[in-house]
mmCIF file of C-alpha atoms in Angstrom:
data_model
loop_
_atom_site.group_PDB
_atom_site.id
_atom_site.type_symbol
_atom_site.label_atom_id
_atom_site.label_comp_id
_atom_site.label_asym_id
_atom_site.label_seq_id
_atom_site.Cartn_x
_atom_site.Cartn_y
_atom_site.Cartn_z
ATOM 1 C CA MET Q 615 41.648 19.003 47.175
ATOM 2 C CA LEU Q 616 38.198 16.527 47.238
ATOM 3 C CA THR Q 617 37.175 15.850 44.025
ATOM 4 C CA ILE Q 618 33.358 14.511 43.471
ATOM 5 C CA THR Q 619 32.458 12.272 40.810
ATOM 6 C CA THR Q 620 29.494 11.657 38.765
ATOM 7 C CA ALA Q 621 28.420 9.578 35.829
ATOM 8 C CA SER Q 622 29.128 12.458 33.998
ATOM 9 C CA ALA Q 623 31.553 15.188 35.051
ATOM 10 C CA SER Q 624 33.981 15.615 37.964
ATOM 11 C CA ILE Q 625 33.112 18.538 40.174
ATOM 12 C CA SER Q 626 36.162 20.054 41.770
ATOM 13 C CA PRO Q 627 35.128 23.099 44.718
ATOM 14 C CA PRO Q 628 36.842 26.245 44.466
ATOM 15 C CA THR Q 629 39.553 26.899 46.872
ATOM 16 C CA THR Q 630 38.007 29.969 48.434
ATOM 17 C CA PRO Q 631 35.722 29.921 51.218
ATOM 18 C CA ASN Q 632 33.193 31.942 49.754
ATOM 19 C CA LEU Q 633 30.436 29.340 49.110
ATOM 20 C CA GLN Q 634 28.501 31.275 46.678
ATOM 21 C CA LEU Q 635 31.140 30.809 44.197
ATOM 22 C CA ILE Q 636 29.944 27.058 44.251
ATOM 23 C CA ASN Q 637 28.387 26.394 40.896
ATOM 24 C CA ARG Q 638 24.742 25.932 41.704
ATOM 25 C CA ARG Q 639 23.799 23.948 38.816
ATOM 26 C CA HIS Q 640 26.185 20.843 39.997
ATOM 27 C CA LEU Q 641 24.950 21.046 42.996
ATOM 28 C CA LEU Q 642 21.271 20.388 42.296
ATOM 29 C CA LEU Q 643 22.374 18.051 39.782
ATOM 30 C CA LEU Q 644 23.798 16.047 42.918
ATOM 31 C CA THR Q 645 20.728 16.681 44.992
ATOM 32 C CA SER Q 646 18.759 15.628 42.231
ATOM 33 C CA LEU Q 647 20.335 12.107 41.621
ATOM 34 C CA SER Q 648 20.491 11.697 45.864
ATOM 35 C CA LEU Q 649 16.661 11.934 45.682
ATOM 36 C CA SER Q 650 15.929 9.806 42.688
ATOM 37 C CA SER Q 651 18.224 6.973 44.117
ATOM 38 C CA PHE Q 652 15.494 6.606 47.213
ATOM 39 C CA SER Q 653 12.647 7.394 44.914
ATOM 40 C CA VAL Q 654 13.345 4.875 42.694
ATOM 41 C CA SER Q 655 14.534 2.436 45.396
ATOM 42 C CA ASP Q 656 10.863 3.064 47.257
ATOM 43 C CA SER Q 657 8.495 2.176 44.192
ATOM 44 C CA VAL Q 658 10.341 -0.727 43.714
ATOM 45 C CA ALA Q 659 9.766 -2.112 46.959
ATOM 46 C CA THR Q 660 5.874 -1.134 47.142
ATOM 47 C CA ALA Q 661 5.145 -1.616 43.206
ATOM 48 C CA ARG Q 662 2.482 -4.385 42.568
ATOM 49 C CA GLY Q 663 2.009 -5.731 39.225
ATOM 50 C CA LEU Q 664 -0.538 -8.838 37.932
ATOM 51 C CA LEU Q 665 -0.691 -11.514 40.369
ATOM 52 C CA GLN Q 666 1.334 -14.441 39.903
ATOM 53 C CA MET Q 667 0.309 -17.777 40.564
ATOM 54 C CA PRO Q 668 0.458 -19.657 42.908
ATOM 55 C CA PRO Q 669 1.196 -16.407 45.184
ATOM 56 C CA PRO Q 670 3.900 -16.050 47.396
ATOM 57 C CA ARG Q 671 1.596 -14.776 49.872
ATOM 58 C CA LEU Q 672 -1.960 -12.820 49.730
ATOM 59 C CA THR Q 673 -2.709 -9.430 51.255
ATOM 60 C CA ASN Q 674 -6.493 -10.344 52.282
ATOM 61 C CA ARG Q 675 -8.569 -12.831 53.537
ATOM 62 C CA TYR Q 676 -10.501 -14.620 51.029
ATOM 63 C CA PHE Q 677 -13.787 -16.700 51.033
ATOM 64 C CA LEU Q 678 -15.307 -18.597 47.572
ATOM 65 C CA VAL Q 679 -18.830 -19.193 47.534
ATOM 66 C CA ARG Q 680 -20.713 -20.673 44.904
ATOM 67 C CA ALA Q 681 -24.273 -19.418 44.735
ATOM 68 C CA GLY Q 682 -27.211 -21.731 45.521
ATOM 69 C CA GLU Q 683 -28.711 -23.688 42.427
ATOM 70 C CA SER Q 684 -29.986 -21.858 39.363
ATOM 71 C CA GLN Q 685 -33.578 -21.909 38.112
ATOM 72 C CA TYR Q 686 -32.386 -23.336 34.938
ATOM 73 C CA GLU Q 687 -29.811 -25.975 37.330
ATOM 74 C CA SER Q 688 -33.409 -26.776 38.952
ATOM 75 C CA LEU Q 689 -34.174 -28.083 35.596
ATOM 76 C CA GLY Q 690 -30.919 -29.644 35.181
ATOM 77 C CA ILE Q 691 -30.324 -27.634 32.110
ATOM 78 C CA ILE Q 692 -26.745 -26.181 31.178
ATOM 79 C CA ASN Q 693 -26.802 -22.193 31.035
ATOM 80 C CA THR Q 694 -23.678 -20.047 30.388
ATOM 81 C CA ASN Q 695 -24.500 -17.674 28.025
ATOM 82 C CA PRO Q 696 -23.794 -14.092 29.315
ATOM 83 C CA VAL Q 697 -26.650 -12.952 27.519
ATOM 84 C CA ALA Q 698 -28.841 -14.341 30.392
ATOM 85 C CA LYS Q 699 -26.592 -13.637 32.845
ATOM 86 C CA THR Q 700 -29.171 -10.882 34.350
ATOM 87 C CA SER Q 701 -32.502 -12.667 33.454
ATOM 88 C CA VAL Q 702 -34.945 -13.407 35.889
ATOM 89 C CA ASP Q 703 -34.697 -17.208 34.893
ATOM 90 C CA SER Q 704 -30.859 -16.612 35.739
ATOM 91 C CA GLY Q 705 -31.561 -16.298 39.685
ATOM 92 C CA LEU Q 706 -32.060 -18.560 42.477
ATOM 93 C CA SER Q 707 -34.587 -21.519 42.505
ATOM 94 C CA ASP Q 708 -36.227 -21.580 46.115
ATOM 95 C CA LYS Q 709 -33.744 -24.706 46.664
ATOM 96 C CA GLY Q 710 -30.891 -22.524 45.858
ATOM 97 C CA LYS Q 711 -32.115 -19.698 48.229
ATOM 98 C CA LYS Q 712 -32.088 -22.039 51.318
ATOM 99 C CA GLN Q 713 -28.621 -23.112 49.851
ATOM 100 C CA THR Q 714 -27.323 -19.491 50.013
ATOM 101 C CA LEU Q 715 -28.974 -19.094 53.288
ATOM 102 C CA LYS Q 716 -26.868 -21.630 54.656
ATOM 103 C CA SER Q 717 -23.862 -20.690 53.361
ATOM 104 C CA ALA Q 718 -24.515 -17.128 54.730
ATOM 105 C CA LEU Q 719 -25.051 -18.539 58.381
ATOM 106 C CA GLU Q 720 -21.584 -20.514 57.719
ATOM 107 C CA LEU Q 721 -19.874 -17.335 56.786
ATOM 108 C CA LYS Q 722 -21.183 -15.807 59.914
ATOM 109 C CA ALA Q 723 -20.278 -19.035 62.330
ATOM 110 C CA MET Q 724 -16.616 -18.145 60.816
ATOM 111 C CA GLY Q 725 -16.581 -15.126 61.215
ATOM 112 C CA ALA Q 726 -16.007 -13.884 57.821
ATOM 113 C CA CYS Q 727 -17.336 -10.314 58.334
ATOM 114 C CA GLU Q 728 -16.967 -10.044 62.109
ATOM 115 C CA ARG Q 729 -14.559 -6.861 60.963
ATOM 116 C CA ASN Q 730 -16.766 -5.918 57.916
ATOM 117 C CA CYS Q 731 -16.102 -7.523 54.722
ATOM 118 C CA TRP Q 732 -16.264 -6.821 50.969
ATOM 119 C CA ILE Q 733 -18.390 -9.191 48.860
ATOM 120 C CA TRP Q 734 -17.729 -9.362 45.299
ATOM 121 C CA PRO Q 735 -20.589 -11.266 43.165
ATOM 122 C CA SER Q 736 -20.974 -11.738 39.506
ATOM 123 C CA ILE Q 737 -23.571 -9.617 38.267
ATOM 124 C CA THR Q 738 -25.056 -13.062 37.055
ATOM 125 C CA GLN Q 739 -28.637 -12.919 38.989
ATOM 126 C CA ARG Q 740 -27.776 -15.596 40.932
ATOM 127 C CA ALA Q 741 -24.704 -14.807 42.325
ATOM 128 C CA TYR Q 742 -25.592 -11.142 42.994
ATOM 129 C CA GLN Q 743 -28.864 -12.608 44.894
ATOM 130 C CA ALA Q 744 -26.885 -14.592 46.646
ATOM 131 C CA ALA Q 745 -24.736 -11.479 47.507
ATOM 132 C CA GLU Q 746 -27.540 -9.831 48.937
ATOM 133 C CA ILE Q 747 -28.414 -13.084 51.244
ATOM 134 C CA ILE Q 748 -25.079 -12.733 52.577
ATOM 135 C CA ALA Q 749 -25.061 -9.367 53.536
ATOM 136 C CA ALA Q 750 -28.011 -9.301 55.375
ATOM 137 C CA VAL Q 751 -27.497 -12.277 57.328
ATOM 138 C CA ASN Q 752 -23.925 -10.444 58.220
ATOM 139 C CA GLY Q 753 -25.105 -7.197 58.673
ATOM 140 C CA VAL Q 754 -23.264 -5.870 55.686
ATOM 141 C CA SER Q 755 -24.089 -2.938 54.005
ATOM 142 C CA ARG Q 756 -25.144 -2.845 50.667
ATOM 143 C CA SER Q 757 -22.599 -0.266 49.798
ATOM 144 C CA TYR Q 758 -19.934 -3.141 50.270
ATOM 145 C CA ILE Q 759 -21.484 -5.188 47.583
ATOM 146 C CA VAL Q 760 -19.299 -4.851 44.460
ATOM 147 C CA PRO Q 761 -20.747 -6.424 41.383
ATOM 148 C CA GLU Q 762 -17.980 -7.580 39.081
ATOM 149 C CA TYR Q 763 -19.446 -7.489 35.425
ATOM 150 C CA SER Q 764 -17.236 -10.306 33.164
ATOM 151 C CA PHE Q 765 -14.049 -11.793 35.412
ATOM 152 C CA LEU Q 766 -16.625 -13.957 37.349
ATOM 153 C CA ASP Q 767 -19.005 -14.845 34.137
ATOM 154 C CA ALA Q 768 -19.978 -18.604 34.557
ATOM 155 C CA ARG Q 769 -17.429 -20.842 32.403
ATOM 156 C CA GLY Q 770 -18.845 -20.373 28.478
ATOM 157 C CA LEU Q 771 -19.607 -23.921 27.418
ATOM 158 C CA GLY Q 772 -20.245 -23.584 24.031
ATOM 159 C CA ALA Q 773 -22.111 -26.498 22.169
ATOM 160 C CA TYR Q 774 -23.211 -27.744 25.359
ATOM 161 C CA GLU Q 775 -25.507 -25.029 25.878
ATOM 162 C CA GLY Q 776 -29.140 -26.017 26.857
ATOM 163 C CA LYS Q 777 -28.052 -29.867 27.097
ATOM 164 C CA GLU Q 778 -28.572 -31.555 30.218
ATOM 165 C CA LEU Q 779 -25.836 -31.232 33.535
ATOM 166 C CA GLU Q 780 -24.788 -34.482 33.277
ATOM 167 C CA ALA Q 781 -23.376 -33.794 29.981
ATOM 168 C CA ILE Q 782 -20.588 -31.745 31.554
ATOM 169 C CA SER Q 783 -18.534 -34.900 32.450
ATOM 170 C CA GLN Q 784 -17.590 -34.566 28.931
ATOM 171 C CA VAL Q 785 -16.203 -31.390 29.370
ATOM 172 C CA TYR Q 786 -14.219 -32.332 32.245
ATOM 173 C CA GLU Q 787 -12.851 -35.305 30.348
ATOM 174 C CA SER Q 788 -11.367 -32.769 27.935
ATOM 175 C CA ASP Q 789 -9.942 -30.429 30.565
ATOM 176 C CA SER Q 790 -8.558 -33.445 32.251
ATOM 177 C CA ILE Q 791 -6.045 -34.038 29.174
ATOM 178 C CA SER Q 792 -5.380 -30.335 28.319
ATOM 179 C CA SER Q 793 -6.261 -27.113 29.813
ATOM 180 C CA THR Q 794 -6.421 -25.442 26.524
ATOM 181 C CA ILE Q 795 -9.247 -27.690 25.050
ATOM 182 C CA LYS Q 796 -12.433 -25.733 24.453
ATOM 183 C CA PRO Q 797 -15.392 -27.136 24.542
ATOM 184 C CA PRO Q 798 -17.564 -27.143 20.882
ATOM 185 C CA PRO Q 799 -18.329 -23.451 19.488
ATOM 186 C CA ILE Q 800 -21.846 -22.479 18.791
ATOM 187 C CA ASP Q 801 -23.526 -19.714 17.056
ATOM 188 C CA ASP Q 802 -25.913 -18.382 19.734
ATOM 189 C CA GLY Q 803 -23.572 -15.770 21.260
ATOM 190 C CA THR Q 804 -22.608 -18.597 24.180
ATOM 191 C CA PRO Q 805 -18.344 -18.287 24.645
ATOM 192 C CA ASN Q 806 -16.390 -21.746 24.779
ATOM 193 C CA GLU Q 807 -13.580 -21.428 27.310
ATOM 194 C CA SER Q 808 -10.825 -23.433 28.026
ATOM 195 C CA VAL Q 809 -9.749 -23.807 31.886
ATOM 196 C CA ALA Q 810 -6.816 -21.698 30.252
ATOM 197 C CA ASP Q 811 -9.346 -18.810 29.210
ATOM 198 C CA VAL Q 812 -10.727 -18.887 32.724
ATOM 199 C CA PHE Q 813 -7.622 -18.987 34.801
ATOM 200 C CA VAL Q 814 -6.810 -15.358 32.744
ATOM 201 C CA ARG Q 815 -9.928 -13.817 34.244
ATOM 202 C CA VAL Q 816 -10.050 -15.043 37.486
ATOM 203 C CA THR Q 817 -6.154 -14.223 37.699
ATOM 204 C CA GLN Q 818 -7.148 -10.952 36.823
ATOM 205 C CA LEU Q 819 -9.453 -10.398 39.417
ATOM 206 C CA MET Q 820 -7.408 -11.436 42.078
ATOM 207 C CA SER Q 821 -4.920 -8.973 40.777
ATOM 208 C CA ILE Q 822 -7.762 -5.944 41.275
ATOM 209 C CA LEU Q 823 -8.379 -6.979 44.825
ATOM 210 C CA GLU Q 824 -4.868 -7.735 45.571
ATOM 211 C CA THR Q 825 -4.616 -4.332 44.278
ATOM 212 C CA GLN Q 826 -7.281 -2.174 45.312
ATOM 213 C CA TYR Q 827 -7.801 -4.057 49.317
ATOM 214 C CA SER Q 828 -5.164 -4.903 51.711
ATOM 215 C CA GLU Q 829 -5.796 -6.696 55.080
ATOM 216 C CA ASP Q 830 -9.227 -6.879 54.177
ATOM 217 C CA THR Q 831 -11.757 -9.373 54.027
ATOM 218 C CA VAL Q 832 -12.956 -10.438 50.542
ATOM 219 C CA ILE Q 833 -15.731 -13.010 49.729
ATOM 220 C CA ILE Q 834 -15.856 -13.925 45.845
ATOM 221 C CA VAL Q 835 -19.208 -15.144 45.011
ATOM 222 C CA SER Q 836 -19.398 -17.321 41.694
ATOM 223 C CA PRO Q 837 -22.567 -18.471 39.627
ATOM 224 C CA ASP Q 838 -21.018 -21.806 39.027
ATOM 225 C CA SER Q 839 -18.263 -24.456 39.949
ATOM 226 C CA ASP Q 840 -15.467 -23.574 37.212
ATOM 227 C CA ASN Q 841 -14.806 -20.115 37.724
ATOM 228 C CA LEU Q 842 -13.682 -20.979 41.803
ATOM 229 C CA THR Q 843 -11.846 -24.446 41.389
ATOM 230 C CA ILE Q 844 -9.541 -23.225 38.274
ATOM 231 C CA LEU Q 845 -9.025 -20.141 40.800
ATOM 232 C CA GLN Q 846 -8.327 -22.356 43.734
ATOM 233 C CA ALA Q 847 -6.063 -24.490 41.613
ATOM 234 C CA GLY Q 848 -4.019 -21.636 40.944
ATOM 235 C CA LEU Q 849 -3.639 -19.873 44.259
ATOM 236 C CA VAL Q 850 -2.598 -23.619 45.572
ATOM 237 C CA GLY Q 851 -0.357 -24.319 42.545
ATOM 238 C CA LEU Q 852 -2.583 -27.617 41.437
ATOM 239 C CA ASP Q 853 -2.544 -28.657 37.806
ATOM 240 C CA LEU Q 854 -5.366 -26.597 36.160
ATOM 241 C CA ARG Q 855 -6.086 -29.841 34.686
ATOM 242 C CA ARG Q 856 -7.330 -31.097 38.007
ATOM 243 C CA HIS Q 857 -9.682 -28.551 38.613
ATOM 244 C CA SER Q 858 -12.897 -30.288 38.768
ATOM 245 C CA GLU Q 859 -11.519 -32.741 41.799
ATOM 246 C CA LEU Q 860 -12.009 -29.157 43.756
ATOM 247 C CA SER Q 861 -15.876 -29.158 42.619
ATOM 248 C CA PHE Q 862 -17.864 -26.629 44.522
ATOM 249 C CA GLY Q 863 -21.798 -27.732 45.091
ATOM 250 C CA PRO Q 864 -24.350 -25.363 45.009
ATOM 251 C CA GLY Q 865 -23.930 -23.250 48.095
ATOM 252 C CA GLU Q 866 -20.778 -24.134 49.025
ATOM 253 C CA VAL Q 867 -18.335 -22.046 51.160
ATOM 254 C CA ARG Q 868 -14.396 -22.173 51.441
ATOM 255 C CA TYR Q 869 -11.676 -20.516 53.401
ATOM 256 C CA VAL Q 870 -8.549 -19.609 51.062
ATOM 257 C CA ASP Q 871 -5.579 -21.377 52.416
ATOM 258 C CA PRO Q 872 -2.704 -20.480 50.553
ATOM 259 C CA SER Q 873 -0.946 -22.788 52.948
ATOM 260 C CA SER Q 874 -2.590 -25.957 52.001
ATOM 261 C CA ILE Q 875 -1.169 -27.108 48.454
ATOM 262 C CA PRO Q 876 -2.206 -30.778 47.635
ATOM 263 C CA THR Q 877 -0.381 -33.733 46.810
ATOM 264 C CA TYR Q 878 0.307 -33.532 43.032
ATOM 265 C CA LYS Q 879 -0.429 -36.754 41.130
ATOM 266 C CA GLN Q 880 2.042 -37.225 38.104
ATOM 267 C CA PRO Q 881 -0.475 -38.413 35.090
ATOM 268 C CA ALA Q 882 0.333 -41.734 34.089
ATOM 269 C CA SER Q 883 1.193 -40.781 30.367
ATOM 270 C CA ALA Q 884 4.674 -38.628 30.021
ATOM 271 C CA VAL Q 885 3.188 -36.718 27.376
ATOM 272 C CA TYR Q 886 0.976 -35.081 29.916
ATOM 273 C CA LYS Q 887 3.753 -34.344 32.423
ATOM 274 C CA CYS Q 888 3.526 -30.992 33.825
ATOM 275 C CA LEU Q 889 6.613 -29.284 35.375
ATOM 276 C CA ASN Q 890 5.081 -25.656 36.185
ATOM 277 C CA PRO Q 891 1.962 -26.441 37.724
ATOM 278 C CA PRO Q 892 -0.666 -24.811 37.813
ATOM 279 C CA ASN Q 893 0.228 -23.777 33.969
ATOM 280 C CA CYS Q 894 -0.022 -27.395 32.527
ATOM 281 C CA ASN Q 895 -1.345 -27.999 28.865
#
């Protein structure tokens, strides 16, 4: 006599040939256990969570674009307060419009939107204006422009707000020491974000894109360089303290190549040795 064993009971079919005598409850239990084993393994195989940096692979093709020069940048002034991000004063300067047109043509030459593409700009005025120019040049419908409301905000530089652009070099000096050092705070509403802070939100952005799309092309348009350098450092596994080495100029375009990992340069001091890039403090 065949005995079927489950985790909770041992079921012995009756010797009678009458199948109606078989306990239907036990059959249903065995069937549900069998189906559960298949559904669990299927869900585990297809599940996606928060993107790990650097990712083992990307399901989409990505281009990173820094918007052209802004009105504030043309005056040599740091402006990162999100309160003003949709202001006309945060829009592209005349030079910035030319830089963005050049980047749009570069994307076209690279075939970025040959099979259509999604354009994800920050809602910041200059980034959204850049997205519109990119869409027009590449024949992309405005319905494929997806404004991002927070993850792509320009990095908040705290007390450096309103200072000359050259002062940003002081921020990068601190960044090179630790990814958790924040710029000095200010009480006008401008955030003071460390590299680690920005890394969290650009990782969240990539997690959304990798979940929402598959085998698509996505153009990410940022109002500043830091979002993109920190994102690129994370994608290729570069020590985040070195993100400024990847600096984007206004209107610059880059294709994301996950296989291109820069050679890691060990800091001179063992105090700042990094064993797990890009997460280096």
